[in-house]
C-alpha positions as CSV (number, residue, x, y, z in Angstrom):
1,X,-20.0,56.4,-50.2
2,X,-22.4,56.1,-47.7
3,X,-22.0,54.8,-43.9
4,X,-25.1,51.8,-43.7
5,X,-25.4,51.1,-39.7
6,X,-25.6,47.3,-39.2
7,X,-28.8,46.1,-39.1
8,X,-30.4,46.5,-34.8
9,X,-33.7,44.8,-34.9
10,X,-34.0,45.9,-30.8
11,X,-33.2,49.2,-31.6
12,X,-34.9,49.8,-34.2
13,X,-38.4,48.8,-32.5
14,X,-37.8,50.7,-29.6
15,X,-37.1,53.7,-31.9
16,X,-33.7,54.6,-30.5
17,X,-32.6,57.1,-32.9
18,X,-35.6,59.3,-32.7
19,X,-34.8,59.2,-29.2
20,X,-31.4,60.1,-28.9
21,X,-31.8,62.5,-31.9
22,X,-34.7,64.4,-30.0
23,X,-32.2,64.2,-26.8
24,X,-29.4,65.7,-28.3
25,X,-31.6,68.3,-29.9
26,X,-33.1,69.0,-26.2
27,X,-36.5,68.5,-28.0
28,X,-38.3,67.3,-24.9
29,X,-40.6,70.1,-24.9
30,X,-41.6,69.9,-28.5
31,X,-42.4,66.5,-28.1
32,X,-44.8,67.4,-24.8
33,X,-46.4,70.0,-26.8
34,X,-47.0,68.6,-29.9
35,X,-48.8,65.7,-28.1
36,X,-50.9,67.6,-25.8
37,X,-51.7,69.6,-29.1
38,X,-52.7,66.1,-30.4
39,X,-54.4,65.0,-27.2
40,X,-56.6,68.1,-26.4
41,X,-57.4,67.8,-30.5
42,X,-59.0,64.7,-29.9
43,X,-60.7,65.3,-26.9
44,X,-62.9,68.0,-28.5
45,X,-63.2,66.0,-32.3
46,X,-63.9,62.8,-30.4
47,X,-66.5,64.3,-27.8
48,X,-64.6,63.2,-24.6
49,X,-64.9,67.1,-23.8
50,X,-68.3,69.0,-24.1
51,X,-68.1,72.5,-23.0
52,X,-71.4,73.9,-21.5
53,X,-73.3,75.7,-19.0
54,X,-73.9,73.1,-16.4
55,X,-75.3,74.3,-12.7
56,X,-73.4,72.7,-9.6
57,X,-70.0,72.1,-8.7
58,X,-67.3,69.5,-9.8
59,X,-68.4,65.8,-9.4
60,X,-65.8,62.9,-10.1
61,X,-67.7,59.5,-10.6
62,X,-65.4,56.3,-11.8
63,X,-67.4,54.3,-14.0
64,X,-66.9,50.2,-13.5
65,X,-69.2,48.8,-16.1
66,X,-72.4,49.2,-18.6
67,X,-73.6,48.0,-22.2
68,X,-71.1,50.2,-24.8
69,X,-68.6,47.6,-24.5
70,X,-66.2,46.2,-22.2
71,X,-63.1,47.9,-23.1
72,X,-64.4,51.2,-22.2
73,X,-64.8,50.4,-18.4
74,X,-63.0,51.3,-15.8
75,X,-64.1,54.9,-16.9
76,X,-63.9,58.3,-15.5
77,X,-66.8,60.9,-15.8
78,X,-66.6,65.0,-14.9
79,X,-69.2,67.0,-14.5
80,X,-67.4,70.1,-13.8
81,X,-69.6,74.0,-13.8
82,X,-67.7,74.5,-17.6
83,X,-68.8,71.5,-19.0
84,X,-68.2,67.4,-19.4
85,X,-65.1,65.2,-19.6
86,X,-65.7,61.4,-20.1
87,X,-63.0,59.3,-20.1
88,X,-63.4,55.9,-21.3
89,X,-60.5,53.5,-20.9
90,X,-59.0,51.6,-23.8
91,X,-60.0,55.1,-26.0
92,X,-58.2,57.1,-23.2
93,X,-55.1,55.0,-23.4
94,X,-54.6,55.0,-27.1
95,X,-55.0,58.6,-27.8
96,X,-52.6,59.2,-25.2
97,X,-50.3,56.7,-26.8
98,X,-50.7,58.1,-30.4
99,X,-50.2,61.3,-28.6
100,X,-46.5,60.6,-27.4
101,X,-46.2,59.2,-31.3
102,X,-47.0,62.2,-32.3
103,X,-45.3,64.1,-30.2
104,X,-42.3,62.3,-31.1
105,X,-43.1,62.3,-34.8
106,X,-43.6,65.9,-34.9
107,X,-40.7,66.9,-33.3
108,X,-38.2,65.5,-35.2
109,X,-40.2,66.9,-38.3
110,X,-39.6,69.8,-37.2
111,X,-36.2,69.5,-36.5
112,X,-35.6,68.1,-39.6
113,X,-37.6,70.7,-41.2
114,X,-34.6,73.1,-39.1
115,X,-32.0,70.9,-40.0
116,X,-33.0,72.0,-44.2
117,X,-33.4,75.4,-43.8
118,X,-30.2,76.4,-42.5
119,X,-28.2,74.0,-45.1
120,X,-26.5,72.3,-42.5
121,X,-27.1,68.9,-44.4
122,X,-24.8,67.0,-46.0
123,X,-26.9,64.6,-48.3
124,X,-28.7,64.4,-51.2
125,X,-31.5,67.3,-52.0
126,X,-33.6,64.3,-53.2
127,X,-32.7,62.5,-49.2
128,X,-33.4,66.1,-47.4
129,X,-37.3,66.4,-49.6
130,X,-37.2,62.9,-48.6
131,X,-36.7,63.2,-44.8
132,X,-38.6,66.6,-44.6
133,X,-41.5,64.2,-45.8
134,X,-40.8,61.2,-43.8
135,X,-40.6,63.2,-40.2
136,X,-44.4,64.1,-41.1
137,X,-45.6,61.1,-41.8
138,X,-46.5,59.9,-38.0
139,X,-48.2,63.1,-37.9
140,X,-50.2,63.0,-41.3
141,X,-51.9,59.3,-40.6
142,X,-52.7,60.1,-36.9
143,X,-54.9,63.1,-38.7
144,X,-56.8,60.8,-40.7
145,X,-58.4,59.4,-37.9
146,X,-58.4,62.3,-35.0
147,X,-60.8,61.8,-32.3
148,X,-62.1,58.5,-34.0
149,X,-61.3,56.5,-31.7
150,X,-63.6,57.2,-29.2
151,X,-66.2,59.1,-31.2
152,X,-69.7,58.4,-30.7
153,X,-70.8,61.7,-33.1
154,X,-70.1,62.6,-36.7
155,X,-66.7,64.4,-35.5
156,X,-65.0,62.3,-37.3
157,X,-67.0,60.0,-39.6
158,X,-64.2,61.2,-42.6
159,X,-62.0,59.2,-40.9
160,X,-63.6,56.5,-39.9
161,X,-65.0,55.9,-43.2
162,X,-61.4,56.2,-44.3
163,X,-60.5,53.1,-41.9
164,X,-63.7,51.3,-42.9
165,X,-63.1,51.3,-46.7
166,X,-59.1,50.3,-46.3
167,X,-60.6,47.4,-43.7
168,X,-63.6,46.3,-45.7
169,X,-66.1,47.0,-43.2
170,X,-68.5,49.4,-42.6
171,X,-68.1,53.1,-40.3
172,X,-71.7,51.7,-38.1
173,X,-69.6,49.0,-37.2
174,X,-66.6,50.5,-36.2
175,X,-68.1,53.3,-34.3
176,X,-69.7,50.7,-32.2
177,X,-66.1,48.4,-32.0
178,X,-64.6,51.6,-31.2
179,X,-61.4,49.7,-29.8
180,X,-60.3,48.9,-33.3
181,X,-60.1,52.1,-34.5
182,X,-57.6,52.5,-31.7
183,X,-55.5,49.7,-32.6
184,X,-55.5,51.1,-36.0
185,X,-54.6,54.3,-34.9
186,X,-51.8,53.0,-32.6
187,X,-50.2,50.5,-35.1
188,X,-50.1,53.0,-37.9
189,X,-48.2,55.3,-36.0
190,X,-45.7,53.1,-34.7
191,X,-45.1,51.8,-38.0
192,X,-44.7,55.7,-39.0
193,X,-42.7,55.9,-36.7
194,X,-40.1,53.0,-37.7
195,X,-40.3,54.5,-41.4
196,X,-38.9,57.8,-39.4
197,X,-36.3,55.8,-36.8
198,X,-34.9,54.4,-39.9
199,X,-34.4,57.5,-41.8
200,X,-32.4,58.7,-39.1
201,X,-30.3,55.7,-39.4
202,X,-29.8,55.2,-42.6
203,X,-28.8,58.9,-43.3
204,X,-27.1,58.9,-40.3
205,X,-23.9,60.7,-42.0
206,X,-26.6,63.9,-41.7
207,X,-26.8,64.1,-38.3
208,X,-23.7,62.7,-37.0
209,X,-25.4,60.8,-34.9
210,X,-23.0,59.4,-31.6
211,X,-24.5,55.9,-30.9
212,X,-23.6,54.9,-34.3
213,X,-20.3,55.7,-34.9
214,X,-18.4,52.7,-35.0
215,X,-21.4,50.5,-35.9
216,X,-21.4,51.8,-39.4
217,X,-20.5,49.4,-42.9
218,X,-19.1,51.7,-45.8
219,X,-21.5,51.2,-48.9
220,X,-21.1,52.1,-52.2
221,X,-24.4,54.7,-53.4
222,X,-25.3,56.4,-55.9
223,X,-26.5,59.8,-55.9
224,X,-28.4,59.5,-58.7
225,X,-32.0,60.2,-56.9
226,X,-33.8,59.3,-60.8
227,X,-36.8,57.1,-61.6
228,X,-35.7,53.9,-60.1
229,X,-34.6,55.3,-56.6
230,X,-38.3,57.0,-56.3
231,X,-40.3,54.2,-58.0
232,X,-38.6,51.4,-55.9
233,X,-39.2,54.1,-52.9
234,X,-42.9,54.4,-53.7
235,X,-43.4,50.7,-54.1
236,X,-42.0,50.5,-50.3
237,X,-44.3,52.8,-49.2
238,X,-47.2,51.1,-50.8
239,X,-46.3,47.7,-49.4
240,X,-45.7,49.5,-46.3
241,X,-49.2,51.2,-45.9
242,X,-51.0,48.1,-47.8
243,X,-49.2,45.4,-45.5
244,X,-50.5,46.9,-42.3
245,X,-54.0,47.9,-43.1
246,X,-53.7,44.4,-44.4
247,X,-53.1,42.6,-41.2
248,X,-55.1,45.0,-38.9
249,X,-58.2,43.8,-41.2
250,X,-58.4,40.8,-39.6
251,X,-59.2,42.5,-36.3
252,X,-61.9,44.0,-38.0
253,X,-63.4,40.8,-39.4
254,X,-63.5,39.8,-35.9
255,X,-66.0,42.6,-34.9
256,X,-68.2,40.4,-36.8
257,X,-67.1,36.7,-36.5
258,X,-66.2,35.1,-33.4
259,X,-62.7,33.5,-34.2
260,X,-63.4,30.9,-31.4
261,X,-66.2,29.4,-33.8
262,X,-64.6,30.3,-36.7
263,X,-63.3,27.3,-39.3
264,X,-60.4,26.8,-40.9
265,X,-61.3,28.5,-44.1
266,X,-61.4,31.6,-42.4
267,X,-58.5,30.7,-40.3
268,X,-56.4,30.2,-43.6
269,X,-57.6,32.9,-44.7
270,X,-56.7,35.3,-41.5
271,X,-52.9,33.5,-40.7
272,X,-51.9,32.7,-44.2
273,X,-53.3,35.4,-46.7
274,X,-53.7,38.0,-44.3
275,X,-50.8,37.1,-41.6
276,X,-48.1,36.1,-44.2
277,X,-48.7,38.0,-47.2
278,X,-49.1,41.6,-44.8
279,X,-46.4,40.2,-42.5
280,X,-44.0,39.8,-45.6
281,X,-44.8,43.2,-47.2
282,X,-44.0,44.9,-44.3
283,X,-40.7,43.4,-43.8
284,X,-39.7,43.7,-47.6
285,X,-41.1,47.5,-47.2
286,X,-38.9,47.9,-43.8
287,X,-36.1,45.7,-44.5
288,X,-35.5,44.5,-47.8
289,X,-31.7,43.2,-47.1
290,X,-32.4,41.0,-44.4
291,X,-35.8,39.8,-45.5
292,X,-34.2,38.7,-48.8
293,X,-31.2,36.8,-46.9
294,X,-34.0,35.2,-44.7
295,X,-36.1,33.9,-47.8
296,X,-32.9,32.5,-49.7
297,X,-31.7,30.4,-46.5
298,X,-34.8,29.5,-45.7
299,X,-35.5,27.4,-48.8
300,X,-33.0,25.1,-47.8
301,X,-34.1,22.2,-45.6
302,X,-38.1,22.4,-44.8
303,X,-38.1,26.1,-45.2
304,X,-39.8,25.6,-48.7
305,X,-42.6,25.6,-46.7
306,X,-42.8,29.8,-46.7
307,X,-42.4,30.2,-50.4
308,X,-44.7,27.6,-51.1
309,X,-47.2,29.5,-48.3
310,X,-46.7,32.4,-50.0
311,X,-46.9,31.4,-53.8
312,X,-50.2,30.0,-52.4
313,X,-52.1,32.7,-50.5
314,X,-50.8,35.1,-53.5
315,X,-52.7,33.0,-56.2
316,X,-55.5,32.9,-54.2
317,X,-55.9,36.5,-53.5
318,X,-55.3,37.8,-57.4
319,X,-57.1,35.0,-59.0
320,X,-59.4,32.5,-58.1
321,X,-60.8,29.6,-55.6
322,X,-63.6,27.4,-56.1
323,X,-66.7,26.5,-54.2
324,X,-67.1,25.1,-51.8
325,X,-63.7,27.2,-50.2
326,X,-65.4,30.8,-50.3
327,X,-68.1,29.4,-47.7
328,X,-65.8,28.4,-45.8
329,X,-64.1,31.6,-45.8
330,X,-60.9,31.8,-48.0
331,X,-60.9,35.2,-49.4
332,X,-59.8,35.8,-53.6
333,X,-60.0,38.9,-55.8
334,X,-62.0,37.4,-58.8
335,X,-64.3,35.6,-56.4
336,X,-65.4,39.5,-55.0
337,X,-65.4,40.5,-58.6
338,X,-68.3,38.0,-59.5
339,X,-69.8,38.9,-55.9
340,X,-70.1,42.6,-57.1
341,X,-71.3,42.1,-60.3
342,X,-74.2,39.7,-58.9
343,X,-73.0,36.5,-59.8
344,X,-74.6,33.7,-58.3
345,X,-72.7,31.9,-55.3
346,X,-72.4,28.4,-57.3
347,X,-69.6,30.5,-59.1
348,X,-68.2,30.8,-56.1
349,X,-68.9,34.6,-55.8
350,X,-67.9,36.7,-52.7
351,X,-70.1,39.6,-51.3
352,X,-67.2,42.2,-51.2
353,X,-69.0,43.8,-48.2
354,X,-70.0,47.4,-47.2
355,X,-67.4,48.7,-49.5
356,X,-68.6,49.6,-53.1
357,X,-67.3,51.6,-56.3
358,X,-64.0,53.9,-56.4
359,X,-62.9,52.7,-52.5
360,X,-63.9,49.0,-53.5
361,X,-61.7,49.1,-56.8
362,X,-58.9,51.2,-54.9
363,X,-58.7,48.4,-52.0
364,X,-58.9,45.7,-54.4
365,X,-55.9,47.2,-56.5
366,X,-53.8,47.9,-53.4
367,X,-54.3,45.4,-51.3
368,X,-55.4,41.7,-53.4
369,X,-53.2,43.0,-56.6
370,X,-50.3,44.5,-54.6
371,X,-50.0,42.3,-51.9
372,X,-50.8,39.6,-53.6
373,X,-48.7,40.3,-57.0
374,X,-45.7,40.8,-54.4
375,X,-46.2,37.1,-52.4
376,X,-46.5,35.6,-55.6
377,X,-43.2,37.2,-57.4
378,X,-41.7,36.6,-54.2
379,X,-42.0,33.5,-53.9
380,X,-41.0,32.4,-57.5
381,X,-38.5,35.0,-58.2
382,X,-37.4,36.6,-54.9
383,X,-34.2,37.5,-56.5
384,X,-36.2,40.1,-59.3
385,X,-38.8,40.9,-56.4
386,X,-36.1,42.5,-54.2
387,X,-34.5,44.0,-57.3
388,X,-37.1,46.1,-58.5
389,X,-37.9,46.6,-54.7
390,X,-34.4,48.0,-54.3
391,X,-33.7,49.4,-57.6
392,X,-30.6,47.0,-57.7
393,X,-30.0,45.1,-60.8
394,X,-31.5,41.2,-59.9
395,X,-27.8,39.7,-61.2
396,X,-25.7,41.5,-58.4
397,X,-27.9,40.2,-55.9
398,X,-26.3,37.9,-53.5
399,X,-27.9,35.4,-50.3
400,X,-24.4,35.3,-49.3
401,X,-22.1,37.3,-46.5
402,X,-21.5,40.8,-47.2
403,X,-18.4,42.3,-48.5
404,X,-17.3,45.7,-47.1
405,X,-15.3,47.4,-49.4
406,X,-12.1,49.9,-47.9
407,X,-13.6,53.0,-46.3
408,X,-11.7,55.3,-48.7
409,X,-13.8,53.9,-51.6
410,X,-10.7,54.6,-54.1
411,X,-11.1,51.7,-56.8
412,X,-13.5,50.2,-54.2
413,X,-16.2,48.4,-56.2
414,X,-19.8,48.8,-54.5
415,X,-20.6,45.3,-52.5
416,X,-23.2,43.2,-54.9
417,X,-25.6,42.2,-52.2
418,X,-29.0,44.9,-51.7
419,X,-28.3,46.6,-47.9
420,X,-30.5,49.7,-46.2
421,X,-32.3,51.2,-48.8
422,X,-30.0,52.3,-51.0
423,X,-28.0,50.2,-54.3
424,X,-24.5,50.4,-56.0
425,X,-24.1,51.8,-58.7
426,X,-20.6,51.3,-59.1
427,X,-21.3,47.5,-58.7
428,X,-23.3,47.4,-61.9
C-alpha cells in the first residue's frame, strides 16, 4: 500500500512540498548557491557581463527607453574599470526567477540524490531512479536555454534554436523578441518544478513528510515498476513537455501577428487547438485522476461542449482542413505536409515555416500527432485514454466517489478509480 495525499490544487502551485522539504533539510543555502551559480552562468553566456580593460572609474547610468524593444527598459548599465554589466529589465527579472527555480530544483536533487546513497529510502528502486531523475529535471531544461534570454551574440544560439524549432519559428526572430525566450524559460521551469513538488507528494511515505500526515488516502499499488508503469510514465512526460511548448507557441506566433488584427481563424486556432488541446495534455500529464473525473461530469448538461471542442481541434491538427480555413489561419498536420512538399495553396497547403527536415518531422510527431492523437481519444474514449495514461485497466475505471479501502490493506481490494500516478493491481 501506498499513502496518496488528497489532491491540493493551492499547494501544489505554490510548490509547498519542495518548500518544506528543503526547510526541513535546512537547504536554504543550497538553494542560494545553486541559483547564483545559475545567475552568474547566464550573465557571462548571455553577454549581460563583459569583462575588459576599460580606463575610468565606476559609472552607473539607469536606462529609461531606446529602439531594442520595450520590455528591456527601465535598464541599468555599469561601466566599472574590470569591465561591463548591462542589465535589461524583463531579461534581468526572468533569469533571476529561473534562478530561484533552479536553485530550488537543484537542491532537492541533490538531497534526493543524498537521500539514495545512504539507503535511507523506503520505496521502490524503480521510484528512487525515478526521483533521482525527476529532482534534475528543473535544472536540465533551464540549461537548454542558459543566457538565451537576453543574448544578443551566438552564446547561446544552441538553445535558442532549440526553442525556435519546438515553437515553429525562427532563432532571428526570437533573438530580437527576446522576452519570449524568457517566458519560455520561466514556464518550463515552473512546470519542472510541479513534476518535482509532486514527486515529493506522491512518494511522500519516503520522506515522512509532516504537513501531510493526516491528509493521506491508503491506495492499493503495485510494485511491479514493468513496461506499463514506464510506458504510461513516458507518455506523461511527453504530454507534459509537448503540452507546454504547445501553448507557449502561441506567444511566439504573436512576435509575428498582431492578435489585435488577427481573425478568428487564427483565434480558433490559438484558444481551441493550441489553448485546449496543450491545456488538456498538461492536466492529463499532471493530474490524470481529477482531469478524468472533470471530463466524465462534465458531459452531463452543456458540458458536451469540451469533448466536442476537443474531438474537433484534434481532427484538425492530425488530419486535414479545407480552403478557404488555412488562410484564415486554422493550423492541421496534412495541410503542412502538402505545404512542405510544394503543393499549391488551392490544396489548402500550409508553409510549415522556418522549421525544416529532422526538427520539422520531430515537431510534427510530438506535438500535431501526440497532442492531437490524445484530444481526439480523449474525447471519444476518455475512459481507454486515461487507462493507458495510467497503466490501469480501462474497465476498473470509475467517474464516481472514491473508495478507501482499511489502512491495514488485509483482504483490502485496491479502490477501481485511477488516483496519483500510480494503479491497483490488486483491483484487476
Amino acid at each position: 500500500m501506498a499513502a496518496v495525499p488528497r489532491f491540493d490544487p493551492v499547494g501544489l502551485l505554490t510548490l509547498r512540498e519542495i518548500r518544506s522539504f528543503v526547510r526541513r533539510s535546512s537547504a536554504a543555502g543550497g538553494v542560494v548557491f545553486f541559483g547564483l551559480l545559475y545567475v552568474l552562468g547566464s550573465l557571462f553566456l548571455g553577454g549581460m557581463i563583459v569583462l575588459g580593460d576599460i580606463r575610468g572609474g565606476y559609472t552607473l547610468t539607469a536606462v529609461w527607453g531606446g529602439t531594442a524593444g520595450s520590455w528591456n527598459y527601465p535598464g541599468l548599465l555599469l561601466v566599472a574599470p574590470w569591465g561591463v554589466v548591462s542589465l535589461p529589465f524583463f531579461a534581468t527579472v526572468a533569469m533571476v526567477v529561473v534562478g530561484v527555480g533552479v536553485g530550488y530544483g537543484m537542491a532537492v536533487a541533490f538531497l534526493l540524490a543524498l537521500q539514495l546513497l545512504k539507503g535511507r529510502a523506503t520505496a521502490s528502486p524503480g521510484s528512487n531512479a525515478a526521483g533521482a531523475f525527476a529532482g534534475l529535471t528543473p535544472a536540465m531544461i533551464s540549461l537548454v536555454t542558459l543566457g538565451a534570454c537576453c543574448s544578443t551574440t551566438a552564446a547561446a544560439t544552441a538553445g535558442v534554436g532549440l526553442v525556435a524549432q519546438a515553437s515553429g519559428t525562427s532563432a532571428s526572430n526570437l533573438l530580437l523578441n527576446n522576452w519570449y525566450l524568457g517566458v519560455f524559460q520561466i514556464v518550463m521551469v515552473w512546470v519542472a518544478l510541479l513534476a518535482q513538488e509532486m514527486l515529493l507528494v506522491v512518494y511522500v511515505g519516503l520522506f515522512g513528510s509532516p504537513t501531510l500526515r493526516g491528509e493521506t488516502e491508503v491506495v492499493g499499488t503495485s510494485r511491479n515498476f514493468g513496461a506499463r508503469i514506464l510506458a504510461a510514465g513516458a507518455l506523461r512526460a511527453l504530454l507534459l513537455g509537448a503540452g507546454v511548448v504547445w501553448i507557449l507557441t502561441i506567444l511566439a506566433e504573436w512576435t509575428n501577428i498582431d492578435p489585435w488584427t488577427a481573425g478568428p481563424g487564427f483565434w480558433f486556432q490559438w484558444a481551441i487547438e493550441h489553448g485546449l488541446v496543450g491545456g488538456l495534455a498538461i492536466s492529463a500529464a499532471l493530474f490524470p485522476a481529477a482531469t478524468f473525473t472533470a471530463l466524465t461530469r462534465t458531459r452531463r448538461g452543456v458540458g458536451w461542449v469540451l469533448p466536442v471542442l476537443s474531438l474537433v481541434a484534434g481532427l484538425c491538427l492530425i488530419l486535414w482542413v479545407p480552403p478557404p480555413l488555412p488562410s484564415w489561419g486554422v493550423d492541421a498536420l496534412i495541410n503542412q505536409v502538402l505545404g512542405a512538399a510544394g503543393a499549391s495553396a488551392s490544396w489548402g497547403a500550409i508553409p510549415p515555416g522556418a522549421v525544416s527536415g529532422g526538427p520539422l518531422a520531430l515537431r510534427w510527431i510530438l506535438e500535431y500527432v501526440l497532442l492531437g492523437g490524445f484530444a481526439t481519444a480523449v474525447a471519444v474514449a476518455p475512459r481507454r485514454a486515461f487507462g493507458v495514461l495510467t497503466a490501469a485497466t480501462p474497465a476498473i475505471l470509475d467517474d464516481g466517489p472514491v473508495t478507501r479501502p482499511e489502512p491495514s490493506g488485509v483482504g483490502a481490494r485496491g479502490p477501481e478509480p485511477i488516483r496519483g500516478t500510480a494503479s491497483s493491481s490488486e483491483g484487476r
